[in-house]
Coordinates of C-alpha atoms and ligand atoms in Angstrom, one line a residue:
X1 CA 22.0 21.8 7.0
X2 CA 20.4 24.4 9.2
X3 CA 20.4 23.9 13.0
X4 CA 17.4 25.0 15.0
X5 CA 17.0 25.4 18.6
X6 CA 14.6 22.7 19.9
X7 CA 12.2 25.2 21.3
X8 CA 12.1 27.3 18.5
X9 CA 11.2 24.0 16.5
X10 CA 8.5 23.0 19.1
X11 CA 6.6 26.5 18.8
X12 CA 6.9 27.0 14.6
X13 CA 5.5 23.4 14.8
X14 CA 2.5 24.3 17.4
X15 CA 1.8 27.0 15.1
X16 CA 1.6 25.0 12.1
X17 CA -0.4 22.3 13.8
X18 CA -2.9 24.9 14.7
X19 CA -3.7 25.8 11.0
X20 CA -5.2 22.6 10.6
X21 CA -4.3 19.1 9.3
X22 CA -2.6 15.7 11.2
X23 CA 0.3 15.1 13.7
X24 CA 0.9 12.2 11.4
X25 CA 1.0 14.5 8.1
X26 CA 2.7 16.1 9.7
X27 CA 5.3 14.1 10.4
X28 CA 6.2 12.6 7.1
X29 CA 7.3 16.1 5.9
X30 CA 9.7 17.0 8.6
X31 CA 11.0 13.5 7.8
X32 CA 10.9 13.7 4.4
X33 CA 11.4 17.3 3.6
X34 CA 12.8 18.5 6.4
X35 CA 15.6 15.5 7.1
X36 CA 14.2 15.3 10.9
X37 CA 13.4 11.4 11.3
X38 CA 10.2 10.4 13.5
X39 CA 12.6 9.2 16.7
X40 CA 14.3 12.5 16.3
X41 CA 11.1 14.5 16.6
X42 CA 9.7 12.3 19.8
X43 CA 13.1 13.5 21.2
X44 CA 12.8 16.8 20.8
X45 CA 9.6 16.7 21.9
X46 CA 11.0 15.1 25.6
X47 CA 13.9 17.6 25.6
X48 CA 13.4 20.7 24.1
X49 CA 16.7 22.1 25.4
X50 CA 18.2 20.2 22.4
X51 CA 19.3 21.6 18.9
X52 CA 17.7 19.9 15.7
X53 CA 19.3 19.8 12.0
X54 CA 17.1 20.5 8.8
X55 CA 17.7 20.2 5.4
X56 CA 15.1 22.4 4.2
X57 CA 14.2 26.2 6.0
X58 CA 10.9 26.6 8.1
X59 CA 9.5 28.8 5.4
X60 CA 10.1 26.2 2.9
X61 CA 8.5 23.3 5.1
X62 CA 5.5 25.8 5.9
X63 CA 4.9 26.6 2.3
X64 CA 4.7 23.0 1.6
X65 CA 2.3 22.2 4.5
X66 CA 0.3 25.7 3.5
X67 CA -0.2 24.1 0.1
X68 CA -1.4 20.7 1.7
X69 CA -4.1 22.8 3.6
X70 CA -5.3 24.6 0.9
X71 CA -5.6 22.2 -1.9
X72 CA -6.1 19.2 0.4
X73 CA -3.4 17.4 -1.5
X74 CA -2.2 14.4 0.2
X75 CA 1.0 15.4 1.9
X76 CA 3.0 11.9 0.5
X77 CA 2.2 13.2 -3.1
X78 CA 3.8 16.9 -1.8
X79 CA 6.7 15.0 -0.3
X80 CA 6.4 12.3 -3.2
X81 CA 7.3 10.1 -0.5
X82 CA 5.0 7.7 2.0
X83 CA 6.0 5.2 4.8
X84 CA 5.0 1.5 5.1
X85 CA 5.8 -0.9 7.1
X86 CA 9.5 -0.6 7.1
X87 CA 9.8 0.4 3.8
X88 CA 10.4 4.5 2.5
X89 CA 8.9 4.8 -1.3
X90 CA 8.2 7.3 -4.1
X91 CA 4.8 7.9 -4.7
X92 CA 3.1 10.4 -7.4
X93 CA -0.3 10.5 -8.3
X94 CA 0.0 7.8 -10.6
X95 CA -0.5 5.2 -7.5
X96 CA -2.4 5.1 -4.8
X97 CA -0.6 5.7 -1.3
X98 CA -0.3 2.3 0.2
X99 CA -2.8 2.5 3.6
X100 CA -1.9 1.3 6.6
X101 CA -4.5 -1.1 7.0
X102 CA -3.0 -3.1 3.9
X103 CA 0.0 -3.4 6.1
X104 CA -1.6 -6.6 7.6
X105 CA -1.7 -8.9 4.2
X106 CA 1.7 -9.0 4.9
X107 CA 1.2 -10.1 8.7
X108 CA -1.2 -13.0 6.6
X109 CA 1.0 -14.2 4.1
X110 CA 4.0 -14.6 7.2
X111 CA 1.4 -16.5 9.1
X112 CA 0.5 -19.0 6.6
X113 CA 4.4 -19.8 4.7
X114 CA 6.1 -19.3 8.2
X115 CA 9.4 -20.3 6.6
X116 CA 11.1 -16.8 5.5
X117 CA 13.5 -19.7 3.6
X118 CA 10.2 -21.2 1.7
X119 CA 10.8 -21.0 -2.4
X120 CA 7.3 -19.5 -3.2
X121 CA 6.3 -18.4 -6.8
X122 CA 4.0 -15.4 -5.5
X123 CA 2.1 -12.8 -7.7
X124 CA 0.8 -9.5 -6.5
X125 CA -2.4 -8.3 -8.7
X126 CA -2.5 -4.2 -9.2
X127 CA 0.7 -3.7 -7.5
X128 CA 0.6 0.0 -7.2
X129 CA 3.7 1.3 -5.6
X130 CA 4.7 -2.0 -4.9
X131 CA 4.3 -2.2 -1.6
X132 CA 3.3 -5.3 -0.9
X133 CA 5.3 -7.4 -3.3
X134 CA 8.6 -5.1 -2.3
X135 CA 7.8 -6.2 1.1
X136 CA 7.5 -9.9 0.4
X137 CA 10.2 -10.2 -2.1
X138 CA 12.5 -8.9 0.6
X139 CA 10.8 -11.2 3.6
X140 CA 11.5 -14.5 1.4
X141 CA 14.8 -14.0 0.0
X142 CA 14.5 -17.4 -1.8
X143 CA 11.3 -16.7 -3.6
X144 CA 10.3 -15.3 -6.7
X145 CA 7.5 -12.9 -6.9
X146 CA 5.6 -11.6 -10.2
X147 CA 3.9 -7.6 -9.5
X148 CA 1.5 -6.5 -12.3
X149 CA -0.3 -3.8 -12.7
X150 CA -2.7 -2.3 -15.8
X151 CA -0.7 0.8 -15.4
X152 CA 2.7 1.2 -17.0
X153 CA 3.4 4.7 -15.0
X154 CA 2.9 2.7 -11.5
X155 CA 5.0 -0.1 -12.8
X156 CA 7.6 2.2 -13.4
X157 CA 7.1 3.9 -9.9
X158 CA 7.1 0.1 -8.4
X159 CA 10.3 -1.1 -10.0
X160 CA 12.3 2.4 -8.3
X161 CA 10.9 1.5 -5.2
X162 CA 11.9 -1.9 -5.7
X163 CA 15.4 -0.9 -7.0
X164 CA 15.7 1.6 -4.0
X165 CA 14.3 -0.5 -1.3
X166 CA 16.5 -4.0 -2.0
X167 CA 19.6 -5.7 -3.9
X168 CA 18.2 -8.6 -4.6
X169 CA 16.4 -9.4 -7.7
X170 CA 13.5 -12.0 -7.0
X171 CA 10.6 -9.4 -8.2
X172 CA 9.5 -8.5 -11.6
X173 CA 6.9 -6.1 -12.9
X174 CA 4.3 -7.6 -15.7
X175 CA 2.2 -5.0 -17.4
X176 CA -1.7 -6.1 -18.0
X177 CA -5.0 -7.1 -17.0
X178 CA -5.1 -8.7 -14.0
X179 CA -3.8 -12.4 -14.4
X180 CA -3.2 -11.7 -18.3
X181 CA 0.0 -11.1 -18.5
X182 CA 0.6 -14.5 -16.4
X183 CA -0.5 -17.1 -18.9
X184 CA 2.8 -18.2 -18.9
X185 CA 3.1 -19.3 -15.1
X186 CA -0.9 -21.2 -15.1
X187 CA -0.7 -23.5 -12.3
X188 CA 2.4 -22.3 -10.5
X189 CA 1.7 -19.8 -8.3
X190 CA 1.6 -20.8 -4.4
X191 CA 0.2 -17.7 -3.7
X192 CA -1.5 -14.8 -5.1
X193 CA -2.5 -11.5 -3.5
X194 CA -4.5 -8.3 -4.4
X195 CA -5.3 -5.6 -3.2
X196 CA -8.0 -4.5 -6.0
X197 CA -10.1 -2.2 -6.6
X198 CA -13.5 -2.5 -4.8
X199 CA -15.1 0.9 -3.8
X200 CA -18.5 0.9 -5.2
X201 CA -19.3 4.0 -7.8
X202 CA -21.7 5.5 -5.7
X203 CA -19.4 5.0 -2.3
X204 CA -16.8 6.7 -4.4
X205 CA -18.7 10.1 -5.6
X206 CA -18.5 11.1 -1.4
X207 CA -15.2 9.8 -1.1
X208 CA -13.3 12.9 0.9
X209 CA -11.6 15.2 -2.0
X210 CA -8.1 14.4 -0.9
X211 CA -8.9 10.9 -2.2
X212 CA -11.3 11.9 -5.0
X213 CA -9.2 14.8 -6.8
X214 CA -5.8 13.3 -6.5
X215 CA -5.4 9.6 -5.8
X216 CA -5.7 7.3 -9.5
X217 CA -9.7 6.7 -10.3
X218 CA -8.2 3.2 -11.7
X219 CA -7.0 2.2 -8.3
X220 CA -10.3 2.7 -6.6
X221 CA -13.7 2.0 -8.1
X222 CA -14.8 -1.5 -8.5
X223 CA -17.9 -1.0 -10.9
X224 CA -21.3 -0.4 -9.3
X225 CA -21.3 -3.0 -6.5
X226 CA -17.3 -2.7 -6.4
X227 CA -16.7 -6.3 -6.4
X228 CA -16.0 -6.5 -10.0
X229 CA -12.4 -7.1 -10.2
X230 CA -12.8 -8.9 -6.9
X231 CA -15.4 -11.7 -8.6
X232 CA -13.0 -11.4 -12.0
X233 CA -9.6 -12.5 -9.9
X234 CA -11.4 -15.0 -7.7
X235 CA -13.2 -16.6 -11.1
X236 CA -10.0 -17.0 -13.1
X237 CA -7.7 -17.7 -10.1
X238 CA -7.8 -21.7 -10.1
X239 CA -6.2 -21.4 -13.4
X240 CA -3.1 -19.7 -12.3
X241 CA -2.4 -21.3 -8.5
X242 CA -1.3 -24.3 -7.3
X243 CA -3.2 -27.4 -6.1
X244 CA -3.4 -26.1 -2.3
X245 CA -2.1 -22.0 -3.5
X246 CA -3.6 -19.3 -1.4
X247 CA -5.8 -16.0 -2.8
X248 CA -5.8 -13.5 -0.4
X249 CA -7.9 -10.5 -1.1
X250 CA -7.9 -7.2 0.7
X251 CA -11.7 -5.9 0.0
X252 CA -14.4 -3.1 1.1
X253 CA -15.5 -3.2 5.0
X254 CA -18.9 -4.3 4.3
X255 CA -17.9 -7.4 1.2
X256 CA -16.2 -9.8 3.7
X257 CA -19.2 -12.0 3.3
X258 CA -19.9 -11.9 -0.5
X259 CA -16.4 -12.3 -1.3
X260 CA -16.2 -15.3 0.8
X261 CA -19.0 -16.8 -0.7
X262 CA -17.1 -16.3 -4.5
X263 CA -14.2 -18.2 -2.8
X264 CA -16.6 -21.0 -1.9
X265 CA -18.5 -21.1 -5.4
X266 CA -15.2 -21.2 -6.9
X267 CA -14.0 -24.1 -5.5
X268 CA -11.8 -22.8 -2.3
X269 CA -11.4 -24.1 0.9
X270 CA -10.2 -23.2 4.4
X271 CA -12.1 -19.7 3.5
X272 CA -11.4 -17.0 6.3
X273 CA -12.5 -13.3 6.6
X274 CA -9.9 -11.6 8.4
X275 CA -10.2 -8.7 10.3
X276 CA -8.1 -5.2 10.0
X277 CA -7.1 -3.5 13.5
X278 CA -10.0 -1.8 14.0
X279 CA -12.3 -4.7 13.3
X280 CA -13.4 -4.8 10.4
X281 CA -13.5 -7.7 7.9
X282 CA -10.8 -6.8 5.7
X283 CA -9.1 -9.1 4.2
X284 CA -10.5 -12.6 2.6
X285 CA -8.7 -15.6 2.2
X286 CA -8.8 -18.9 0.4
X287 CA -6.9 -21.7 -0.6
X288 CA -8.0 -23.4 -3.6
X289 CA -8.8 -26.8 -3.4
Ligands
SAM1 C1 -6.2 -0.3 -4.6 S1 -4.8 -0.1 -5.7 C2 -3.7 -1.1 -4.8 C3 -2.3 -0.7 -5.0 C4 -1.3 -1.4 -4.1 N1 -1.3 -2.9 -4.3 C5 -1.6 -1.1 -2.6 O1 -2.1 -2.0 -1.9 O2 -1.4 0.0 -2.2 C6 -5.3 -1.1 -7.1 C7 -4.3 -1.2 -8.2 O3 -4.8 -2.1 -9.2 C8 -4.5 -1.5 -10.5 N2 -5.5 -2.0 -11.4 C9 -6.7 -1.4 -11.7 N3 -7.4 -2.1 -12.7 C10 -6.5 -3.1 -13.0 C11 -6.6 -4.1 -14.0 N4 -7.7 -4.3 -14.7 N5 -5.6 -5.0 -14.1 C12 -4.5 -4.9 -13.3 N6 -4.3 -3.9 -12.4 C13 -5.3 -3.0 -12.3 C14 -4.4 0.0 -10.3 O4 -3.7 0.6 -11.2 C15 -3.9 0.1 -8.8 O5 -2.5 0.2 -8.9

């Protein structure tokens, strides 16, 4: 451990801050790099008279941030670490990072099973890092939640965070297409969620280059219209819930509307566009039948 004057700390960071990038960026590699957690930098930042401890040097945690300028690299993959909701997981390349917006399916699925000592069957569809079946697995101790994904890499990546994140062992990780690898469960689940891919191919060529060189292509384009998977999950969903199950869909800003009317043409009910913080219609619900 190296200690650091505060005020020594406040100017290096300054400096760096005025190369470019995010105060949030920023943030998650003096956590994770440099061992300085987010209440001990607002501290500093209120008394600079203070010392700070780092694990790391300040040339090592400016080569790092020098790097993410240059090569726009996303600075979780540099750290191969991201924060979400209260959760601290490994990411690589192989997954997307988990966005903040998508914090909120979790916010839906505790409004609607408002028992945390409920014994759902849940599945997660394209479970990435496993956020959000970590997440519930943990919330509802007494349930049992299925993640899959197409990709074996971020299903290994998932189960870590899993293993890292909780002692308990009420998640697994099914490798396949979609609701494949779930033939054996048809008719059980109370709840499904996903979090799909749905950026249409032409919205995805102008995506910024942090996004388009190094997050997973797989975990982002949704065929031409990018409701593809979206209309393939909905359409095959009635086989896998329960009478009464929920599907709740995080899709594109603008699909709120279309993906609520595949709910309807396939047989939900109590269909609901929700909106993320900034207002946008987000995330679709349904419950079938
Ligand atoms: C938008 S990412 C969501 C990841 C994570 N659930 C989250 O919210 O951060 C979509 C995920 O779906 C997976 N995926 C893509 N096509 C798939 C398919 N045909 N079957 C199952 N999973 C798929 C990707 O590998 C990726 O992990």
């Amino acid at each position: 451990m190296l200690s650091i004057s505060g005020e020594e700390f406040l100017f290096w960071k300054n400096k760096q801050l005025s190369k470019g990038g995010d105060q949030q960026s920023f943030a998650v590699l003096l956590d994770c790099i440099g061992g300085i957690s987010v209440s001990d930098q607002n501290l500093i930042n209120i008394n600079p008279e203070g010392n700070l401890r780092l694990k790391k040097n300040l040339e090592f945690l400016e080569s790092i941030w020098g790097e993410h300028l240059l090569k726009s690299c996303p600075i979780q993959y540099l750290c191969g670490i991201t924060f979400w909701r209260d959760l601290k997981l490994k990411v690589t390349n192989k997954v997307l990072i988990p966005r903040p917006e998508t914090e909120l399916i979790v916010d839906i699925v505790f409004n609607i099973f408002r028992k945390k000592s409920e014994k759902l069957l849940f599945a997660e569809l394209g479970t990435g890092s496993g956020a959000i079946s970590i997440a519930l697995a943990m919330a509802y101790p007494f349930s049992d939640g299925i993640a899959t994904d197409i990709d074996q890499d971020a299903l290994e990546i998932a189960t870590k965070n899993y293993k890292n994140s909780s002692n308990q062992s009420n998640l697994k990780f099914y490798c396949g297409h979609w609701w494949t690898p779930l033939e054996s469960f048809k008719g059980k689940f109370d709840l499904a969620i996903s979090n799909p891919p749905y950026i249409p191919k032409s919205t995805y060529e102008n995506l910024p280059k942090e996004v388009k060189i190094f997050e997973p292509k797989i975990a982002l384009i949704g065929g031409e219209d990018g409701l593809k998977h979206i209309g393939e999950i909905i359409q095959k969903a009635p086989l896998y819930l329960k009478e009464k199950g929920w599907l709740i869909l995080e899709n594109h800003f603008d699909q709120g509307e279309k993906v609520k009317q595949l709910l309807i043409k396939n047989q939900f009910k109590s269909v609901e566009i929700i909106n993320d913080f900034s207002g946008v219609g987000r995330f679709t619900i349904g419950r079938y039948k």
